PDB file of C-alpha atoms in Angstrom:
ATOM      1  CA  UNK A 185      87.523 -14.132  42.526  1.00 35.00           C
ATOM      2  CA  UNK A 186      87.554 -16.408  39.337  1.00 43.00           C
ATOM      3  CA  UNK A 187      84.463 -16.199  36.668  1.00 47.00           C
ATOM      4  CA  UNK A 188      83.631 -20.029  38.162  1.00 54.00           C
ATOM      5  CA  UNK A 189      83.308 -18.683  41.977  1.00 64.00           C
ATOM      6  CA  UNK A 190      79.881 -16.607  41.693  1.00 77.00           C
ATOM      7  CA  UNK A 191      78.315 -19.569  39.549  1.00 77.00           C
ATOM      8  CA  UNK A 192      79.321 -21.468  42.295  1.00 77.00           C
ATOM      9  CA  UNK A 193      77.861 -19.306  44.613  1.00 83.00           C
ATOM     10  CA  UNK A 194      74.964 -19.495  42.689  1.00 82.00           C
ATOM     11  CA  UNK A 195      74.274 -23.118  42.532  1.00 81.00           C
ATOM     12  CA  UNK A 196      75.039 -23.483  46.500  1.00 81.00           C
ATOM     13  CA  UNK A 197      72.660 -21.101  47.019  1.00 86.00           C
ATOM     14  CA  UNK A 198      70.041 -22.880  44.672  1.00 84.00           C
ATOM     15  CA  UNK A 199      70.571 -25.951  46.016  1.00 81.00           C
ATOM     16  CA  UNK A 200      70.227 -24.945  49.296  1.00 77.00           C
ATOM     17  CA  UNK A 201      67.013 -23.699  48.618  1.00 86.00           C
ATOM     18  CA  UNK A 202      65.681 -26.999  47.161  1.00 81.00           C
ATOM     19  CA  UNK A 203      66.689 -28.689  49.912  1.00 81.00           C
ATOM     20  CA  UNK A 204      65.083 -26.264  51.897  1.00 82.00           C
ATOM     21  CA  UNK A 205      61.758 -26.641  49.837  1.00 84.00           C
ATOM     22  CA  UNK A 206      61.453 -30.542  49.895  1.00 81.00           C
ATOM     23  CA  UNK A 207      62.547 -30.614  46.155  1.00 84.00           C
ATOM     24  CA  UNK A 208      66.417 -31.468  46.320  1.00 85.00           C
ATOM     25  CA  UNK A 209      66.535 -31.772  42.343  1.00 84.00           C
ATOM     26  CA  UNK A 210      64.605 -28.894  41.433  1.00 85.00           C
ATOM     27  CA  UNK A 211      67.784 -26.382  41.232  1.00 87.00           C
ATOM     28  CA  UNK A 212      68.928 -28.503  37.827  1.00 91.00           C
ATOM     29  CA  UNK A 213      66.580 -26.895  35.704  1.00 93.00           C
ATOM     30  CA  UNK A 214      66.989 -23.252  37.256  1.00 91.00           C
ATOM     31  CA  UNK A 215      70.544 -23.540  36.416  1.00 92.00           C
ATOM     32  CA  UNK A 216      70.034 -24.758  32.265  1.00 94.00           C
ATOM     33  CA  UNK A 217      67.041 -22.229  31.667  1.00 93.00           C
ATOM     34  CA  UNK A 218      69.096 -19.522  33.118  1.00 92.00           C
ATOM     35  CA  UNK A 219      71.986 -19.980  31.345  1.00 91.00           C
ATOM     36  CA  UNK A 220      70.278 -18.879  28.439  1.00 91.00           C
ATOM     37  CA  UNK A 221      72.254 -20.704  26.179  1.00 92.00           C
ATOM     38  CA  UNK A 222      75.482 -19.964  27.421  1.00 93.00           C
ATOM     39  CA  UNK A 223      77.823 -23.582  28.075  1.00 92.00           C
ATOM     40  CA  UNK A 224      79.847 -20.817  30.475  1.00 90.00           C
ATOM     41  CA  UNK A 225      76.843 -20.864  33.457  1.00 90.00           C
ATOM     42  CA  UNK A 226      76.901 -24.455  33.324  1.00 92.00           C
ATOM     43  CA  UNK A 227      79.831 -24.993  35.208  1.00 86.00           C
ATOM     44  CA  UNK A 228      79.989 -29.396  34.816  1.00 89.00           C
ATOM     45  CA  UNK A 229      79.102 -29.233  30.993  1.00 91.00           C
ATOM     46  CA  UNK A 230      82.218 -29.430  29.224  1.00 91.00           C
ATOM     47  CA  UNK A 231      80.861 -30.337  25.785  1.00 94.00           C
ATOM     48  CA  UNK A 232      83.273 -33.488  25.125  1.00 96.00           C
ATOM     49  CA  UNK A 233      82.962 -36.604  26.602  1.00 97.00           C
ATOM     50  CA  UNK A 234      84.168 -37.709  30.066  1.00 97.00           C
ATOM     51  CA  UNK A 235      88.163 -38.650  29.540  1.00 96.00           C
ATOM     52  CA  UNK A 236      87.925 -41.565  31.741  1.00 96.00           C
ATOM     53  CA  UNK A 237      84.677 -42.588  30.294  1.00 97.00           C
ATOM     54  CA  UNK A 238      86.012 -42.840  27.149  1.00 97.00           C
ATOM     55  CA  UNK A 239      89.136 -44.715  28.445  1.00 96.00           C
ATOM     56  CA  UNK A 240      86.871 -47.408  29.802  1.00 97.00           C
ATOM     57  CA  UNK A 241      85.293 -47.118  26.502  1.00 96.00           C
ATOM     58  CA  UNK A 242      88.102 -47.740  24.003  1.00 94.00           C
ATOM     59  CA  UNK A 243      88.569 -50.855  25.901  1.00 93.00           C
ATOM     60  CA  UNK A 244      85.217 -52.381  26.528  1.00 91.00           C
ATOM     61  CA  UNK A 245      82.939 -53.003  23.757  1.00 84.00           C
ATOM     62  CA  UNK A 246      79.109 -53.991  23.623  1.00 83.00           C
ATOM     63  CA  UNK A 247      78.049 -57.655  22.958  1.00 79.00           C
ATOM     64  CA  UNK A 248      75.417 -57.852  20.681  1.00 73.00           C
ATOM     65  CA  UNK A 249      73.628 -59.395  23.738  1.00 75.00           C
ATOM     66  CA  UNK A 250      74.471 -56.567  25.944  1.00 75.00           C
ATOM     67  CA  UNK A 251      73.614 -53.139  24.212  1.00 93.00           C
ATOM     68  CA  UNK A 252      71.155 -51.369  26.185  1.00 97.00           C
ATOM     69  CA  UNK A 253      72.853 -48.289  27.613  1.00 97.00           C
ATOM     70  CA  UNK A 254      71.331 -45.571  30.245  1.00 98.00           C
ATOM     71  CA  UNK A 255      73.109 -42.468  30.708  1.00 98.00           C
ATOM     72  CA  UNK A 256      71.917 -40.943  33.908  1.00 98.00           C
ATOM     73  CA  UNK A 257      71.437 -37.216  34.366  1.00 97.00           C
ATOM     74  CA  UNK A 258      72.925 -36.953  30.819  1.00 97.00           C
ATOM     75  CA  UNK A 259      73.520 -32.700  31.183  1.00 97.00           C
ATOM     76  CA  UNK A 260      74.662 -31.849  27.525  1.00 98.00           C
ATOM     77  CA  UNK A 261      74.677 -35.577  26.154  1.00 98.00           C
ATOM     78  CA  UNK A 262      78.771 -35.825  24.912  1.00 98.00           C
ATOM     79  CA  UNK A 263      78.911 -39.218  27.336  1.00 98.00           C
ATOM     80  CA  UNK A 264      75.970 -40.337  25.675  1.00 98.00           C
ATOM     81  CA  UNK A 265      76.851 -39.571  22.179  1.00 98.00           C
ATOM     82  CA  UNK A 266      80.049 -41.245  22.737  1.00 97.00           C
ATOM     83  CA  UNK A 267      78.211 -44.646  23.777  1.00 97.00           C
ATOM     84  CA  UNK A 268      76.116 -44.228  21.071  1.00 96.00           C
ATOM     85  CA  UNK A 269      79.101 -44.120  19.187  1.00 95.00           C
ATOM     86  CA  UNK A 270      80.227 -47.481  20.150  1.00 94.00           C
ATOM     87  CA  UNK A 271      76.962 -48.955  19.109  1.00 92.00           C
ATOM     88  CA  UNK A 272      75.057 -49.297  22.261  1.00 95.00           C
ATOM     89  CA  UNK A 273      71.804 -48.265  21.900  1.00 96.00           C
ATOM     90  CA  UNK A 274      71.449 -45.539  24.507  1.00 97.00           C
ATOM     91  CA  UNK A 275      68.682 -43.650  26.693  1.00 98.00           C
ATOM     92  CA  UNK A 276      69.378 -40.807  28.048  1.00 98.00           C
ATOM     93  CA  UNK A 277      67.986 -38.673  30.697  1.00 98.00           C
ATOM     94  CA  UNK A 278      67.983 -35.461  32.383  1.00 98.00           C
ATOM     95  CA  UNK A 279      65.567 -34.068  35.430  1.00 97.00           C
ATOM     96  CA  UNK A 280      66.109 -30.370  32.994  1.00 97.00           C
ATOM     97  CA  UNK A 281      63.652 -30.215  30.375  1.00 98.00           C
ATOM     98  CA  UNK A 282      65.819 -27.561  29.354  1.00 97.00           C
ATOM     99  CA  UNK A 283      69.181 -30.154  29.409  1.00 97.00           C
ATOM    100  CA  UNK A 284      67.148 -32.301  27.347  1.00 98.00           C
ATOM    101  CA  UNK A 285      65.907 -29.950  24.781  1.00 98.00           C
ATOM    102  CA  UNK A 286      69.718 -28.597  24.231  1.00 98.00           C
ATOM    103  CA  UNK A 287      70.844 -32.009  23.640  1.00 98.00           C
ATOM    104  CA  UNK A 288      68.487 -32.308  20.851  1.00 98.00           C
ATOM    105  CA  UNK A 289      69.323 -29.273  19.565  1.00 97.00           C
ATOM    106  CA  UNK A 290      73.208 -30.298  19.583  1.00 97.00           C
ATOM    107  CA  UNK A 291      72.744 -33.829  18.059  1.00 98.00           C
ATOM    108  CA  UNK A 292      69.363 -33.353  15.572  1.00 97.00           C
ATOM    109  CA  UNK A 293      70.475 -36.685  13.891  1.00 97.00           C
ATOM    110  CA  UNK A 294      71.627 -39.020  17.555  1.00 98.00           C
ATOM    111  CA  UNK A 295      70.202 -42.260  17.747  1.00 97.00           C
ATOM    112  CA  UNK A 296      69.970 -41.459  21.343  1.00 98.00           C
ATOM    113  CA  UNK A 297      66.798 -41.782  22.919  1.00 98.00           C
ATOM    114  CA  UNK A 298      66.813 -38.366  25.267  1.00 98.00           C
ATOM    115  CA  UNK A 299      63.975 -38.350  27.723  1.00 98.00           C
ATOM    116  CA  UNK A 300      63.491 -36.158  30.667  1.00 98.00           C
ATOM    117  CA  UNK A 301      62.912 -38.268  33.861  1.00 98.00           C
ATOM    118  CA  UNK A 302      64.078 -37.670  37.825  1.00 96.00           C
ATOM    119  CA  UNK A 303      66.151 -40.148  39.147  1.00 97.00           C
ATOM    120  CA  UNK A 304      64.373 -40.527  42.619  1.00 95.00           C
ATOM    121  CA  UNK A 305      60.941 -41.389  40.396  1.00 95.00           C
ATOM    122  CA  UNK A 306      62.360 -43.245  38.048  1.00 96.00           C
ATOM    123  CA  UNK A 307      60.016 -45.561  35.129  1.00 97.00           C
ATOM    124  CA  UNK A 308      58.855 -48.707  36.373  1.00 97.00           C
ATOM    125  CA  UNK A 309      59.887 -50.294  33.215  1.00 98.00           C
ATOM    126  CA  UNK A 310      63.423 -49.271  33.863  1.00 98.00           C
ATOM    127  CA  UNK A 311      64.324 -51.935  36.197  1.00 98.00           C
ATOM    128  CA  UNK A 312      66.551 -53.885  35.378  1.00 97.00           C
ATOM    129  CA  UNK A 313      66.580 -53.102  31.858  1.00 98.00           C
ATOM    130  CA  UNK A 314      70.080 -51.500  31.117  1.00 97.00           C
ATOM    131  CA  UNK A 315      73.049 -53.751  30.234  1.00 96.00           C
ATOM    132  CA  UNK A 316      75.573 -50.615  30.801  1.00 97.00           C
ATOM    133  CA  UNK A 317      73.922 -48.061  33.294  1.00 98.00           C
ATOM    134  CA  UNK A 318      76.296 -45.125  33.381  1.00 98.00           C
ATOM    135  CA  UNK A 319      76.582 -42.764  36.389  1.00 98.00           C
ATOM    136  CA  UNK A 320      78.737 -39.462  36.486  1.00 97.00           C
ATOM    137  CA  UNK A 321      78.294 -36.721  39.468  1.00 96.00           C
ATOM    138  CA  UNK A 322      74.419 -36.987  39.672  1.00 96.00           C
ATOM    139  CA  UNK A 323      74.244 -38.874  43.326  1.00 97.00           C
ATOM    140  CA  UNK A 324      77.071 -36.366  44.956  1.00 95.00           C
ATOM    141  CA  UNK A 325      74.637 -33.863  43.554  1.00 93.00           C
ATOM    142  CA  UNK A 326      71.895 -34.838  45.893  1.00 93.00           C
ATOM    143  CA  UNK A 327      71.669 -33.831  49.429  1.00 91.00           C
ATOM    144  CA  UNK A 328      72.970 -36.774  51.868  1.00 93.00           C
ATOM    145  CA  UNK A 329      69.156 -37.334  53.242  1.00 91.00           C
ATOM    146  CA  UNK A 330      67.919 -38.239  49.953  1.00 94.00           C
ATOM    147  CA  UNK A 331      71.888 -40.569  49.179  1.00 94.00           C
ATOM    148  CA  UNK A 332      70.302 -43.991  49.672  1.00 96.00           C
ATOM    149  CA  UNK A 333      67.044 -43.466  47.479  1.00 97.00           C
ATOM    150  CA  UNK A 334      69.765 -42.468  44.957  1.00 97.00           C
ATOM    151  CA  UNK A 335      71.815 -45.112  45.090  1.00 98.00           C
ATOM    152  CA  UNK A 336      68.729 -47.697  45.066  1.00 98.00           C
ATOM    153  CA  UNK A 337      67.581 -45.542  42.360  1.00 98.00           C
ATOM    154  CA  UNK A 338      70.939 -46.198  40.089  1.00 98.00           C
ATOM    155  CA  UNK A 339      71.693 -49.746  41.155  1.00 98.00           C
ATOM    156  CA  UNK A 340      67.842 -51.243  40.401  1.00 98.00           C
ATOM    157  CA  UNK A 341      67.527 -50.128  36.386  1.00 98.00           C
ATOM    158  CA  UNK A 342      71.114 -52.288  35.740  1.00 98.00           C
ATOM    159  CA  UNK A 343      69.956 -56.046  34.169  1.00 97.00           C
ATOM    160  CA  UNK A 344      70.825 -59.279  35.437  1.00 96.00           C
ATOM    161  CA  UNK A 345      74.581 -59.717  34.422  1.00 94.00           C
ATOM    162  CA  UNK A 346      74.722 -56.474  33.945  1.00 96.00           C
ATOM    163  CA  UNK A 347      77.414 -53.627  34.170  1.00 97.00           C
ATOM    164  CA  UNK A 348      77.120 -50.339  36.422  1.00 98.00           C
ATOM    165  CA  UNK A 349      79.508 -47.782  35.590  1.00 98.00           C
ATOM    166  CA  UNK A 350      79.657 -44.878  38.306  1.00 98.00           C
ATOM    167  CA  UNK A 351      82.208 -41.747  38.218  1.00 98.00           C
ATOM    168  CA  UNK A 352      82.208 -39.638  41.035  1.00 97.00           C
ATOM    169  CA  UNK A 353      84.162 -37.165  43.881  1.00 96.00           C
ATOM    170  CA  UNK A 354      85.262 -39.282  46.440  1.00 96.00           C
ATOM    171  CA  UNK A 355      85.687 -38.306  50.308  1.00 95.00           C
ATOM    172  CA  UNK A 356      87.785 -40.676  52.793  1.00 93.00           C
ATOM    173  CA  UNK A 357      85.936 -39.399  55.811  1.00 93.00           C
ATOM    174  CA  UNK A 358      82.393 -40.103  57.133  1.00 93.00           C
ATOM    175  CA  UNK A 359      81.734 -37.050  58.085  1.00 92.00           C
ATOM    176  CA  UNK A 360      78.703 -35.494  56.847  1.00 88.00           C
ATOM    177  CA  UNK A 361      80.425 -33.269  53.982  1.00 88.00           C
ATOM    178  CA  UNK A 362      79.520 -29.253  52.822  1.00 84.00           C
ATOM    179  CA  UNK A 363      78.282 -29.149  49.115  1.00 80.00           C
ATOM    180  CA  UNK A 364      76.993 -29.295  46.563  1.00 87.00           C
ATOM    181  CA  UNK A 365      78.530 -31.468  45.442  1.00 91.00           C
ATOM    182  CA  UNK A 366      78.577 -33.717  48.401  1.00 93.00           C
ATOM    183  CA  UNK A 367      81.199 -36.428  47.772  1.00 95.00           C
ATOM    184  CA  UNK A 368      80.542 -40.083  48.173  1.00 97.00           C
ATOM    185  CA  UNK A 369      81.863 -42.050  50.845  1.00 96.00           C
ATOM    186  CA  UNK A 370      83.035 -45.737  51.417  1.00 97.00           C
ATOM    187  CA  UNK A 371      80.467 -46.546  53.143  1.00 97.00           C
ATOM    188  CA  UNK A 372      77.945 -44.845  51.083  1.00 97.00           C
ATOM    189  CA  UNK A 373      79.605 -46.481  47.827  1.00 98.00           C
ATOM    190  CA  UNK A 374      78.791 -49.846  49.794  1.00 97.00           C
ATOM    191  CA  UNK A 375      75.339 -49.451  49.634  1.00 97.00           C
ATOM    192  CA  UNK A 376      75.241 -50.716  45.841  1.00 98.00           C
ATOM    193  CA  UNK A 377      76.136 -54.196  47.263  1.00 96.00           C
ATOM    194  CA  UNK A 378      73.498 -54.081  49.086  1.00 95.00           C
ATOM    195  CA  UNK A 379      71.561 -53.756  45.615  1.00 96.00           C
ATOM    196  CA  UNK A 380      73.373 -57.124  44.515  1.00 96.00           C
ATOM    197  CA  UNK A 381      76.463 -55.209  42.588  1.00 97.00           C
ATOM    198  CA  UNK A 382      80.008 -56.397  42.753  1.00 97.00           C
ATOM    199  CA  UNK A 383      83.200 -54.331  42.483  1.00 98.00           C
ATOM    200  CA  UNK A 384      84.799 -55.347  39.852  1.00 97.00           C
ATOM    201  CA  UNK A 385      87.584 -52.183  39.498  1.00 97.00           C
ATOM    202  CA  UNK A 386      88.127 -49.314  41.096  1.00 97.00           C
ATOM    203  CA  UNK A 387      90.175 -46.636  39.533  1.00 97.00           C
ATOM    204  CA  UNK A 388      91.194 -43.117  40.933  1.00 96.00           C
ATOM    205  CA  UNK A 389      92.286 -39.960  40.173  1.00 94.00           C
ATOM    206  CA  UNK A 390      92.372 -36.762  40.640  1.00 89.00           C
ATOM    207  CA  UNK A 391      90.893 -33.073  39.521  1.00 83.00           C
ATOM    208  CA  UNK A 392      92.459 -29.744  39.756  1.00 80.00           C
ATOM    209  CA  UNK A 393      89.880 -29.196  42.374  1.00 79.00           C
ATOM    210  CA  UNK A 394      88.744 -33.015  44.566  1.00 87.00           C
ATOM    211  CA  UNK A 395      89.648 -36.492  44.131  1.00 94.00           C
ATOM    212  CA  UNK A 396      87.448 -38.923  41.985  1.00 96.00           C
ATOM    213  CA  UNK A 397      86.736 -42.370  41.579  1.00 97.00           C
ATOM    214  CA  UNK A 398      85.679 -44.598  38.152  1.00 98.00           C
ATOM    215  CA  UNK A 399      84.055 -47.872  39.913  1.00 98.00           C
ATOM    216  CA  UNK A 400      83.077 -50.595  37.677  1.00 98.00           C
ATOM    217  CA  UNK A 401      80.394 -52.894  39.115  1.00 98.00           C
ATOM    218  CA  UNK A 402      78.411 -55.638  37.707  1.00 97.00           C
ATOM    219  CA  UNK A 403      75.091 -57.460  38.595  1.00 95.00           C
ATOM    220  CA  UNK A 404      75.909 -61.067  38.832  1.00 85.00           C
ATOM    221  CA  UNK A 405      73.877 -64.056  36.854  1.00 79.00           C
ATOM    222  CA  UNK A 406      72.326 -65.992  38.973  1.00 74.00           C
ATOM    223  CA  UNK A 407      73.611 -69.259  40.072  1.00 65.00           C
TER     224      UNK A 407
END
């Protein structure tokens, strides 16, 4: 058994018992307060930025009319600290008052704004307000009965003209999956058009453990 198994064990077991409770986002915080500290019991956090966020990065740049960036379920902030980096001006948020706190702590000088916020509640003044809205493994987090709140819940906070950016485990079947995570499906990753997004690319590849997908999708000016 690998030091990653019982952690995994772990958060299957917490999750299940959110789910269990009524409170399928709950187990986020048990996982950062626990960890005491330690980057090791946080299995995602990898403290560096997503590779093929930054890949998207290093070719797409911020308008000065497009600059408002969310970072959803930001974790340890390194994908938001690397938008920040390429001048968008970025909020950030995290369920884990805990997640949020340590990001702090890690960047005392970011211009990020880091909040603490739960994505199936999410600010009223949020919608449609984000020119880049940036989502990495928080939806296949979330228990299938809860998917298309999610997914309503990322598409409605990206602005008129505005780009989505979503990274996430990918299943080619419809059946209902084990997890967490739960991987998203085609016809689950339809759902955002639904929400008035377009596909604009679709990029995949591949993990030591599950296949992923980078989707790029964009909220189209109206005609």
């Amino acid at each position: 058994m690998t030091e990653q198994q019982p952690i995994q064990q772990k958060i299957q077991e917490l999750a299940n018992q959110a789910i269990a409770e009524g409170n399928p986002s709950s187990w986020f915080e048990i996982v950062y307060s626990e960890s005491l500290g330690d980057v090791n019991q946080v299995p995602w956090a990898k403290l560096t930025p997503h590779e093929y966020l930054q890949e998207w990065l290093d070719i797409h740049h911020p308008s000065p009319e497009k600059y408002k960036a969310l970072v959803i379920g930001c974790g340890l902030g390194d994908d938001a600290e690397a938008l920040a980096q390429k001048q968008y001006h970025v909020t950030a948020f995290d369920i884990s008052p805990t997640a949020v706190s340590w990001c702090q702590e890690r960047f005392p000088n970011s211009s990020v704004n880091y909040t603490v916020a739960d994505l199936l509640a999410i600010p009223s003044q949020w919608h449609q307000a984000f020119d880049l809205v940036y989502e990495c493994r928080n939806i296949q987090a979330l228990p299938l009965n809860v998917r298309s709140l999610a997914i309503e819940s990322v598409a409605s906070m990206v602005a008129i003209g505005g780009t989505l950016l979503v990274i996430t485990g990918f299943r080619e079947t419809e059946a209902e999956p084990d997890g967490p995570p739960w991987l998203l499906s085609e016809l689950e990753l339809s759902q955002f058009k639904k929400w008035g997004l377009t596909e604009i690319s679709r990029l995949p590849f591949v993990t030591p453990n599950r296949p992923y997908i980078r989707i790029e999708y964009q909220r189209e000016l109206p005609t």
